[in-house]
mmCIF file of C-alpha atoms and ligand atoms in Angstrom:
data_model
loop_
_atom_site.group_PDB
_atom_site.id
_atom_site.type_symbol
_atom_site.label_atom_id
_atom_site.label_comp_id
_atom_site.label_asym_id
_atom_site.label_seq_id
_atom_site.Cartn_x
_atom_site.Cartn_y
_atom_site.Cartn_z
ATOM 1 C CA MET A 44 152.753 23.596 19.045
ATOM 2 C CA LYS A 45 155.655 24.346 16.627
ATOM 3 C CA ARG A 46 155.622 20.749 15.420
ATOM 4 C CA CYS A 47 151.878 20.991 14.799
ATOM 5 C CA LEU A 48 152.284 24.177 12.680
ATOM 6 C CA LEU A 49 155.147 22.579 10.756
ATOM 7 C CA GLY A 50 152.987 19.538 9.971
ATOM 8 C CA LEU A 51 150.145 21.809 8.832
ATOM 9 C CA ARG A 52 152.493 23.707 6.460
ATOM 10 C CA VAL A 53 153.721 20.437 4.946
ATOM 11 C CA VAL A 54 150.142 19.316 4.350
ATOM 12 C CA VAL A 55 149.254 22.649 2.690
ATOM 13 C CA VAL A 56 152.341 22.491 0.442
ATOM 14 C CA VAL A 57 151.524 18.929 -0.589
ATOM 15 C CA VAL A 58 147.901 19.866 -1.360
ATOM 16 C CA VAL A 59 149.019 22.867 -3.458
ATOM 17 C CA VAL A 60 151.505 20.724 -5.392
ATOM 18 C CA VAL A 61 148.844 18.073 -6.067
ATOM 19 C CA VAL A 62 146.348 20.709 -7.254
ATOM 20 C CA VAL A 63 148.948 22.276 -9.576
ATOM 21 C CA VAL A 64 149.863 18.870 -11.031
ATOM 22 C CA VAL A 65 146.189 18.014 -11.580
ATOM 23 C CA VAL A 66 145.535 21.366 -13.297
ATOM 24 C CA VAL A 67 148.586 20.923 -15.566
ATOM 25 C CA VAL A 68 147.491 17.382 -16.508
ATOM 26 C CA VAL A 69 143.939 18.553 -17.263
ATOM 27 C CA VAL A 70 145.218 21.435 -19.424
ATOM 28 C CA VAL A 71 147.535 19.094 -21.364
ATOM 29 C CA VAL A 72 144.708 16.583 -21.947
ATOM 30 C CA VAL A 73 142.340 19.321 -23.142
ATOM 31 C CA VAL A 74 144.963 20.709 -25.549
ATOM 32 C CA VAL A 75 145.668 17.228 -26.973
ATOM 33 C CA VAL A 76 141.943 16.533 -27.434
ATOM 34 C CA VAL A 77 141.385 19.869 -29.171
ATOM 35 C CA VAL A 78 144.323 19.273 -31.523
ATOM 36 C CA VAL A 79 143.070 15.763 -32.385
ATOM 37 C CA VAL A 80 139.536 17.026 -33.025
ATOM 38 C CA VAL A 81 140.795 19.837 -35.265
ATOM 39 C CA VAL A 82 142.945 17.413 -37.292
ATOM 40 C CA VAL A 83 140.067 14.928 -37.693
ATOM 41 C CA VAL A 84 137.588 17.649 -38.697
ATOM 42 C CA GLN A 85 140.011 19.050 -41.247
ATOM 43 C CA LYS A 86 140.580 15.579 -42.697
ATOM 44 C CA ASN A 87 136.869 14.852 -42.953
ATOM 45 C CA HIS A 88 136.015 18.143 -44.583
ATOM 46 C CA THR A 89 137.528 17.379 -47.922
ATOM 47 C CA GLY A 90 138.655 20.508 -49.585
ATOM 48 C CA VAL A 91 137.607 22.842 -46.813
ATOM 49 C CA GLY A 92 140.560 24.933 -45.770
ATOM 50 C CA THR A 93 142.913 23.440 -48.325
ATOM 51 C CA ASP A 94 144.939 25.619 -50.591
ATOM 52 C CA ASN A 95 143.734 23.998 -53.798
ATOM 53 C CA ASN A 96 140.096 24.996 -53.415
ATOM 54 C CA TYR A 97 140.787 28.587 -52.477
ATOM 55 C CA GLN A 98 143.814 29.275 -54.624
ATOM 56 C CA ASN A 99 142.173 32.179 -56.427
ATOM 57 C CA LEU A 100 141.109 33.770 -53.140
ATOM 58 C CA LYS A 101 144.598 33.263 -51.754
ATOM 59 C CA ASP A 102 146.141 34.828 -54.849
ATOM 60 C CA THR A 103 143.898 37.840 -54.459
ATOM 61 C CA VAL A 104 145.050 38.429 -50.907
ATOM 62 C CA VAL A 105 148.736 37.475 -51.239
ATOM 63 C CA VAL A 106 149.441 39.034 -54.638
ATOM 64 C CA ARG A 107 147.314 42.049 -53.685
ATOM 65 C CA ASP A 108 145.411 41.739 -56.920
ATOM 66 C CA GLY A 109 142.587 44.016 -55.878
ATOM 67 C CA ASP A 110 141.034 44.999 -52.577
ATOM 68 C CA PRO A 111 140.944 42.004 -50.154
ATOM 69 C CA THR A 112 137.932 43.514 -48.429
ATOM 70 C CA ASN A 113 135.990 43.270 -51.669
ATOM 71 C CA VAL A 114 136.506 39.639 -52.689
ATOM 72 C CA GLY A 115 132.923 38.653 -52.104
ATOM 73 C CA GLN A 116 131.128 36.278 -49.801
ATOM 74 C CA GLN A 117 132.671 32.859 -49.378
ATOM 75 C CA VAL A 118 130.166 30.106 -50.079
ATOM 76 C CA ILE A 119 130.880 26.401 -49.663
ATOM 77 C CA LEU A 120 128.353 24.243 -51.485
ATOM 78 C CA PRO A 121 127.486 21.240 -49.306
ATOM 79 C CA ALA A 122 127.293 17.659 -50.594
ATOM 80 C CA THR A 123 123.511 17.977 -50.629
ATOM 81 C CA TYR A 124 123.752 20.532 -53.453
ATOM 82 C CA CYS A 125 123.007 18.433 -56.544
ATOM 83 C CA GLY A 126 125.759 18.750 -59.138
ATOM 84 C CA GLY A 127 128.232 20.492 -56.823
ATOM 85 C CA PRO A 128 131.785 19.205 -56.390
ATOM 86 C CA ARG A 129 131.077 17.604 -52.992
ATOM 87 C CA TYR A 130 127.898 15.994 -54.328
ATOM 88 C CA MET A 131 129.817 14.571 -57.284
ATOM 89 C CA PHE A 132 132.592 13.330 -54.988
ATOM 90 C CA GLU A 133 130.070 11.472 -52.842
ATOM 91 C CA GLU A 134 128.477 9.917 -55.931
ATOM 92 C CA LEU A 135 131.918 8.806 -57.096
ATOM 93 C CA GLN A 136 132.570 7.191 -53.726
ATOM 94 C CA ASP A 137 129.273 5.290 -54.029
ATOM 95 C CA VAL A 138 130.247 3.971 -57.458
ATOM 96 C CA MET A 139 133.685 2.913 -56.274
ATOM 97 C CA ALA A 140 132.073 1.128 -53.315
ATOM 98 C CA HIS A 141 130.058 -0.919 -55.839
ATOM 99 C CA VAL A 142 133.227 -1.767 -57.766
ATOM 100 C CA ARG A 143 135.064 -2.737 -54.573
ATOM 101 C CA LYS A 144 132.250 -5.120 -53.576
ATOM 102 C CA TYR A 145 131.132 -6.533 -56.932
ATOM 103 C CA GLY A 146 134.132 -5.955 -59.227
ATOM 104 C CA CYS A 147 133.831 -4.473 -62.710
ATOM 105 C CA PRO A 148 130.287 -4.198 -64.120
ATOM 106 C CA ASP A 149 129.134 -6.961 -66.453
ATOM 107 C CA MET A 150 126.982 -4.760 -68.676
ATOM 108 C CA PHE A 151 126.929 -1.143 -69.706
ATOM 109 C CA ILE A 152 123.616 -0.007 -71.167
ATOM 110 C CA LYS A 153 122.712 3.377 -72.621
ATOM 111 C CA VAL A 154 119.190 4.744 -72.815
ATOM 112 C CA THR A 155 118.822 7.854 -74.965
ATOM 113 C CA THR A 156 115.805 10.045 -75.591
ATOM 114 C CA ASN A 157 114.194 9.760 -78.982
ATOM 115 C CA PRO A 158 112.464 13.079 -79.767
ATOM 116 C CA ASN A 159 110.047 11.189 -82.016
ATOM 117 C CA TRP A 160 108.682 8.989 -79.255
ATOM 118 C CA LYS A 161 104.916 8.850 -79.594
ATOM 119 C CA GLU A 162 104.455 9.999 -75.993
ATOM 120 C CA ILE A 163 106.275 13.214 -76.930
ATOM 121 C CA THR A 164 104.852 13.934 -80.373
ATOM 122 C CA ASP A 165 101.292 13.243 -79.167
ATOM 123 C CA HIS A 166 101.526 16.016 -76.592
ATOM 124 C CA LEU A 167 103.055 18.762 -78.692
ATOM 125 C CA LEU A 168 100.857 21.755 -79.350
ATOM 126 C CA LYS A 169 100.250 22.890 -82.901
ATOM 127 C CA GLY A 170 103.432 24.219 -84.490
ATOM 128 C CA GLN A 171 105.662 22.962 -81.677
ATOM 129 C CA HIS A 172 108.752 20.803 -82.160
ATOM 130 C CA PRO A 173 110.206 18.434 -79.543
ATOM 131 C CA HIS A 174 113.071 20.831 -78.814
ATOM 132 C CA ASP A 175 110.481 23.478 -77.873
ATOM 133 C CA ARG A 176 109.343 21.326 -74.948
ATOM 134 C CA PRO A 177 112.279 20.326 -72.746
ATOM 135 C CA ASP A 178 109.794 19.858 -69.882
ATOM 136 C CA LEU A 179 107.982 17.175 -71.870
ATOM 137 C CA LEU A 180 111.201 15.522 -73.072
ATOM 138 C CA VAL A 181 112.642 15.062 -69.590
ATOM 139 C CA ARG A 182 109.374 13.785 -68.132
ATOM 140 C CA VAL A 183 108.897 11.155 -70.829
ATOM 141 C CA PHE A 184 112.563 10.169 -70.587
ATOM 142 C CA ARG A 185 112.259 9.813 -66.820
ATOM 143 C CA LEU A 186 109.222 7.550 -67.111
ATOM 144 C CA LYS A 187 110.864 5.417 -69.816
ATOM 145 C CA LEU A 188 114.036 5.111 -67.757
ATOM 146 C CA LYS A 189 112.093 4.016 -64.686
ATOM 147 C CA GLN A 190 110.293 1.408 -66.775
ATOM 148 C CA THR A 191 113.584 0.228 -68.280
ATOM 149 C CA MET A 192 115.186 -0.156 -64.861
ATOM 150 C CA HIS A 193 112.143 -2.028 -63.616
ATOM 151 C CA ALA A 194 112.378 -4.415 -66.577
ATOM 152 C CA LEU A 195 116.115 -4.927 -66.132
ATOM 153 C CA LYS A 196 115.735 -5.722 -62.439
ATOM 154 C CA ASN A 197 112.639 -7.877 -62.712
ATOM 155 C CA GLY A 198 113.018 -10.582 -65.276
ATOM 156 C CA CYS A 199 114.456 -9.002 -68.399
ATOM 157 C CA LEU A 200 117.877 -10.196 -67.279
ATOM 158 C CA ASP A 201 118.391 -13.347 -65.236
ATOM 159 C CA SER A 202 119.577 -11.920 -61.990
ATOM 160 C CA VAL A 203 121.053 -8.532 -61.192
ATOM 161 C CA ASP A 204 123.130 -8.065 -58.039
ATOM 162 C CA ALA A 205 123.603 -4.337 -58.306
ATOM 163 C CA TRP A 206 122.941 -1.457 -60.642
ATOM 164 C CA LEU A 207 123.189 2.284 -60.851
ATOM 165 C CA TYR A 208 122.702 4.929 -63.470
ATOM 166 C CA ASN A 209 123.810 8.404 -64.328
ATOM 167 C CA ILE A 210 121.772 10.838 -66.414
ATOM 168 C CA GLU A 211 123.578 13.314 -68.626
ATOM 169 C CA PHE A 212 122.594 16.133 -70.923
ATOM 170 C CA GLN A 213 125.585 16.045 -73.209
ATOM 171 C CA LYS A 214 126.170 19.395 -74.877
ATOM 172 C CA ARG A 215 122.762 20.470 -73.518
ATOM 173 C CA GLY A 216 121.135 17.928 -75.797
ATOM 174 C CA LEU A 217 118.674 15.184 -75.062
ATOM 175 C CA PRO A 218 118.984 13.369 -71.739
ATOM 176 C CA HIS A 219 120.472 9.923 -71.740
ATOM 177 C CA ALA A 220 121.411 7.450 -69.053
ATOM 178 C CA HIS A 221 124.475 5.265 -68.554
ATOM 179 C CA ILE A 222 123.612 2.084 -66.665
ATOM 180 C CA PRO A 223 126.297 -0.284 -65.354
ATOM 181 C CA LEU A 224 124.873 -3.631 -64.197
ATOM 182 C CA TRP A 225 126.448 -6.277 -62.001
ATOM 183 C CA MET A 226 125.026 -9.735 -62.669
ATOM 184 C CA SER A 227 124.818 -12.376 -59.964
ATOM 185 C CA ARG A 228 127.360 -15.188 -59.909
ATOM 186 C CA ASP A 229 125.105 -17.652 -61.760
ATOM 187 C CA SER A 230 124.177 -15.127 -64.429
ATOM 188 C CA LYS A 231 127.612 -13.876 -65.414
ATOM 189 C CA ILE A 232 128.134 -13.325 -69.113
ATOM 190 C CA HIS A 233 130.111 -16.022 -70.918
ATOM 191 C CA PRO A 234 132.126 -15.631 -74.135
ATOM 192 C CA CYS A 235 129.643 -17.835 -76.034
ATOM 193 C CA MET A 236 126.865 -15.348 -75.173
ATOM 194 C CA ILE A 237 128.974 -12.511 -76.569
ATOM 195 C CA ASP A 238 129.780 -14.502 -79.722
ATOM 196 C CA ALA A 239 126.057 -15.046 -80.234
ATOM 197 C CA ALA A 240 125.443 -11.284 -80.297
ATOM 198 C CA VAL A 241 128.689 -9.655 -81.435
ATOM 199 C CA SER A 242 131.062 -10.412 -84.280
ATOM 200 C CA ALA A 243 134.291 -8.535 -84.860
ATOM 201 C CA GLU A 244 135.378 -10.710 -87.782
ATOM 202 C CA ILE A 245 135.227 -10.214 -91.513
ATOM 203 C CA LEU A 246 132.593 -12.611 -92.710
ATOM 204 C CA ASP A 247 132.706 -15.007 -95.654
ATOM 205 C CA LYS A 248 132.106 -13.039 -98.842
ATOM 206 C CA ASN A 249 130.254 -15.930 -100.467
ATOM 207 C CA GLN A 250 127.856 -16.364 -97.547
ATOM 208 C CA ASP A 251 126.441 -12.840 -97.544
ATOM 209 C CA PRO A 252 127.965 -10.559 -100.209
ATOM 210 C CA GLU A 253 125.809 -7.562 -99.255
ATOM 211 C CA LEU A 254 126.718 -7.670 -95.571
ATOM 212 C CA PHE A 255 130.344 -8.310 -96.535
ATOM 213 C CA THR A 256 130.333 -5.089 -98.575
ATOM 214 C CA ILE A 257 128.736 -3.090 -95.756
ATOM 215 C CA VAL A 258 131.166 -4.374 -93.127
ATOM 216 C CA THR A 259 134.287 -3.887 -95.228
ATOM 217 C CA SER A 260 133.149 -0.403 -96.317
ATOM 218 C CA HIS A 261 132.091 0.996 -92.963
ATOM 219 C CA MET A 262 133.374 -1.209 -90.146
ATOM 220 C CA VAL A 263 137.080 -1.639 -90.900
ATOM 221 C CA HIS A 264 139.498 0.747 -89.240
ATOM 222 C CA GLY A 265 142.367 2.289 -91.172
ATOM 223 C CA PRO A 266 144.643 1.921 -92.958
ATOM 224 C CA CYS A 267 146.857 3.766 -90.494
ATOM 225 C CA GLY A 268 150.267 3.347 -88.897
ATOM 226 C CA ALA A 269 153.345 3.194 -91.146
ATOM 227 C CA LEU A 270 151.167 2.556 -94.202
ATOM 228 C CA ASN A 271 149.252 5.810 -93.758
ATOM 229 C CA PRO A 272 150.922 8.201 -91.303
ATOM 230 C CA ASN A 273 148.443 10.960 -92.188
ATOM 231 C CA ALA A 274 145.362 9.004 -91.064
ATOM 232 C CA PRO A 275 143.161 11.071 -88.695
ATOM 233 C CA CYS A 276 143.616 8.509 -85.906
ATOM 234 C CA MET A 277 147.409 8.938 -85.859
ATOM 235 C CA LYS A 278 148.889 10.691 -82.845
ATOM 236 C CA ASP A 279 152.624 10.829 -82.077
ATOM 237 C CA GLY A 280 153.335 8.293 -84.807
ATOM 238 C CA LYS A 281 150.874 5.749 -83.383
ATOM 239 C CA CYS A 282 147.234 4.888 -83.946
ATOM 240 C CA SER A 283 145.321 6.461 -81.048
ATOM 241 C CA LYS A 284 142.779 3.600 -81.243
ATOM 242 C CA GLN A 285 145.489 0.957 -80.804
ATOM 243 C CA PHE A 286 145.135 -0.539 -84.295
ATOM 244 C CA PRO A 287 146.141 -2.938 -85.714
ATOM 245 C CA LYS A 288 144.989 -5.164 -82.872
ATOM 246 C CA PRO A 289 146.296 -8.700 -82.421
ATOM 247 C CA PHE A 290 144.230 -11.602 -83.697
ATOM 248 C CA VAL A 291 142.198 -13.399 -81.031
ATOM 249 C CA LYS A 292 141.396 -17.073 -81.451
ATOM 250 C CA ASP A 293 138.545 -17.145 -78.933
ATOM 251 C CA THR A 294 136.608 -14.342 -77.261
ATOM 252 C CA ASP A 295 138.253 -13.367 -73.994
ATOM 253 C CA MET A 296 136.337 -11.573 -71.250
ATOM 254 C CA GLY A 297 139.420 -9.568 -70.286
ATOM 255 C CA THR A 298 140.118 -8.473 -66.745
ATOM 256 C CA ASP A 299 139.609 -4.751 -66.525
ATOM 257 C CA SER A 300 137.986 -3.452 -69.657
ATOM 258 C CA TYR A 301 136.033 -4.424 -72.754
ATOM 259 C CA PRO A 302 136.060 -8.062 -73.844
ATOM 260 C CA LYS A 303 138.482 -9.040 -76.582
ATOM 261 C CA TYR A 304 136.268 -10.273 -79.382
ATOM 262 C CA GLN A 305 137.099 -13.323 -81.433
ATOM 263 C CA CYS A 306 138.999 -12.337 -84.580
ATOM 264 C CA LYS A 307 140.868 -15.235 -86.144
ATOM 265 C CA ASP A 308 143.730 -14.874 -88.584
ATOM 266 C CA VAL A 309 143.576 -16.487 -92.011
ATOM 267 C CA GLN A 310 145.586 -19.553 -90.902
ATOM 268 C CA SER A 311 143.017 -20.224 -88.152
ATOM 269 C CA GLY A 312 140.031 -19.948 -90.493
ATOM 270 C CA GLY A 313 139.461 -16.188 -90.500
ATOM 271 C CA ASN A 314 138.689 -14.097 -93.575
ATOM 272 C CA CYS A 315 140.434 -11.017 -94.911
ATOM 273 C CA THR A 316 139.749 -8.081 -97.198
ATOM 274 C CA VAL A 317 141.669 -5.431 -99.089
ATOM 275 C CA LYS A 318 141.568 -1.714 -98.285
ATOM 276 C CA LYS A 319 142.481 0.796 -100.957
ATOM 277 C CA LEU A 320 144.652 3.799 -100.205
ATOM 278 C CA VAL A 321 145.552 6.320 -102.906
ATOM 279 C CA GLY A 322 145.775 3.690 -105.565
ATOM 280 C CA GLN A 323 147.546 0.998 -103.591
ATOM 281 C CA ASN A 324 145.917 -2.117 -102.159
ATOM 282 C CA ILE A 325 146.529 -2.902 -98.520
ATOM 283 C CA PRO A 326 145.564 -6.393 -97.251
HETATM 284 ZN ZN1 LIG B 594 144.193 3.915 -86.534
#
């Protein structure tokens, strides 16, 4: 009988120990899961709960600059709020995804509203000016932009792999769009195509004297640098536009920015001109 009771006690003790161990294990697992979830949620909610986004609120409470009970209602604008910081961050991520997949864009096109477009002037009431009708301006711009994008994607250019655009109202002015385009592999832009459309060289004076005068009067940077330290482009003793730029024998597409246009020196067949600065001639 005594042996039977002893055996029963041992069984009860073992069961209790097992139950305690199981409970402890379950509690530990739950705590670990909760901690992991909290860390992941905090990481995914960019900005939420971080010091940087609520620095002013934190200052109010910590520095006791005012009554903490009267700091207003905290509002976090979601990414679906157009123009908000989270919305802009998502848009940025989309753009960078394009760059990661397709590389740098091949073209950058701007479309700007012209307030004298016929579609706008035809619909102004008597005495109205285009700037009186922002509703009309944005609608016409939107339609023109849609048509432009349709043309770019369907035949105007050879083959477009990807595109996107961003509409801005700079200084509350007329809307305009920035459109980066990624061409397909067979339609990439070659230096000869750039040379056919763009020239960064001083042309032969005898070939077209009028154009030569226009280019040398309006399209030549400087003089700046040591020759003219007071030029408006000078910052910290250097030209902020990186002039003078090195001569380039052949147009180079570059790797991460604008192409380097052909601009030969005189020995390689290029032309030159003379700029005048307070009475002195600078070649
Ligand atoms: Zn300069």
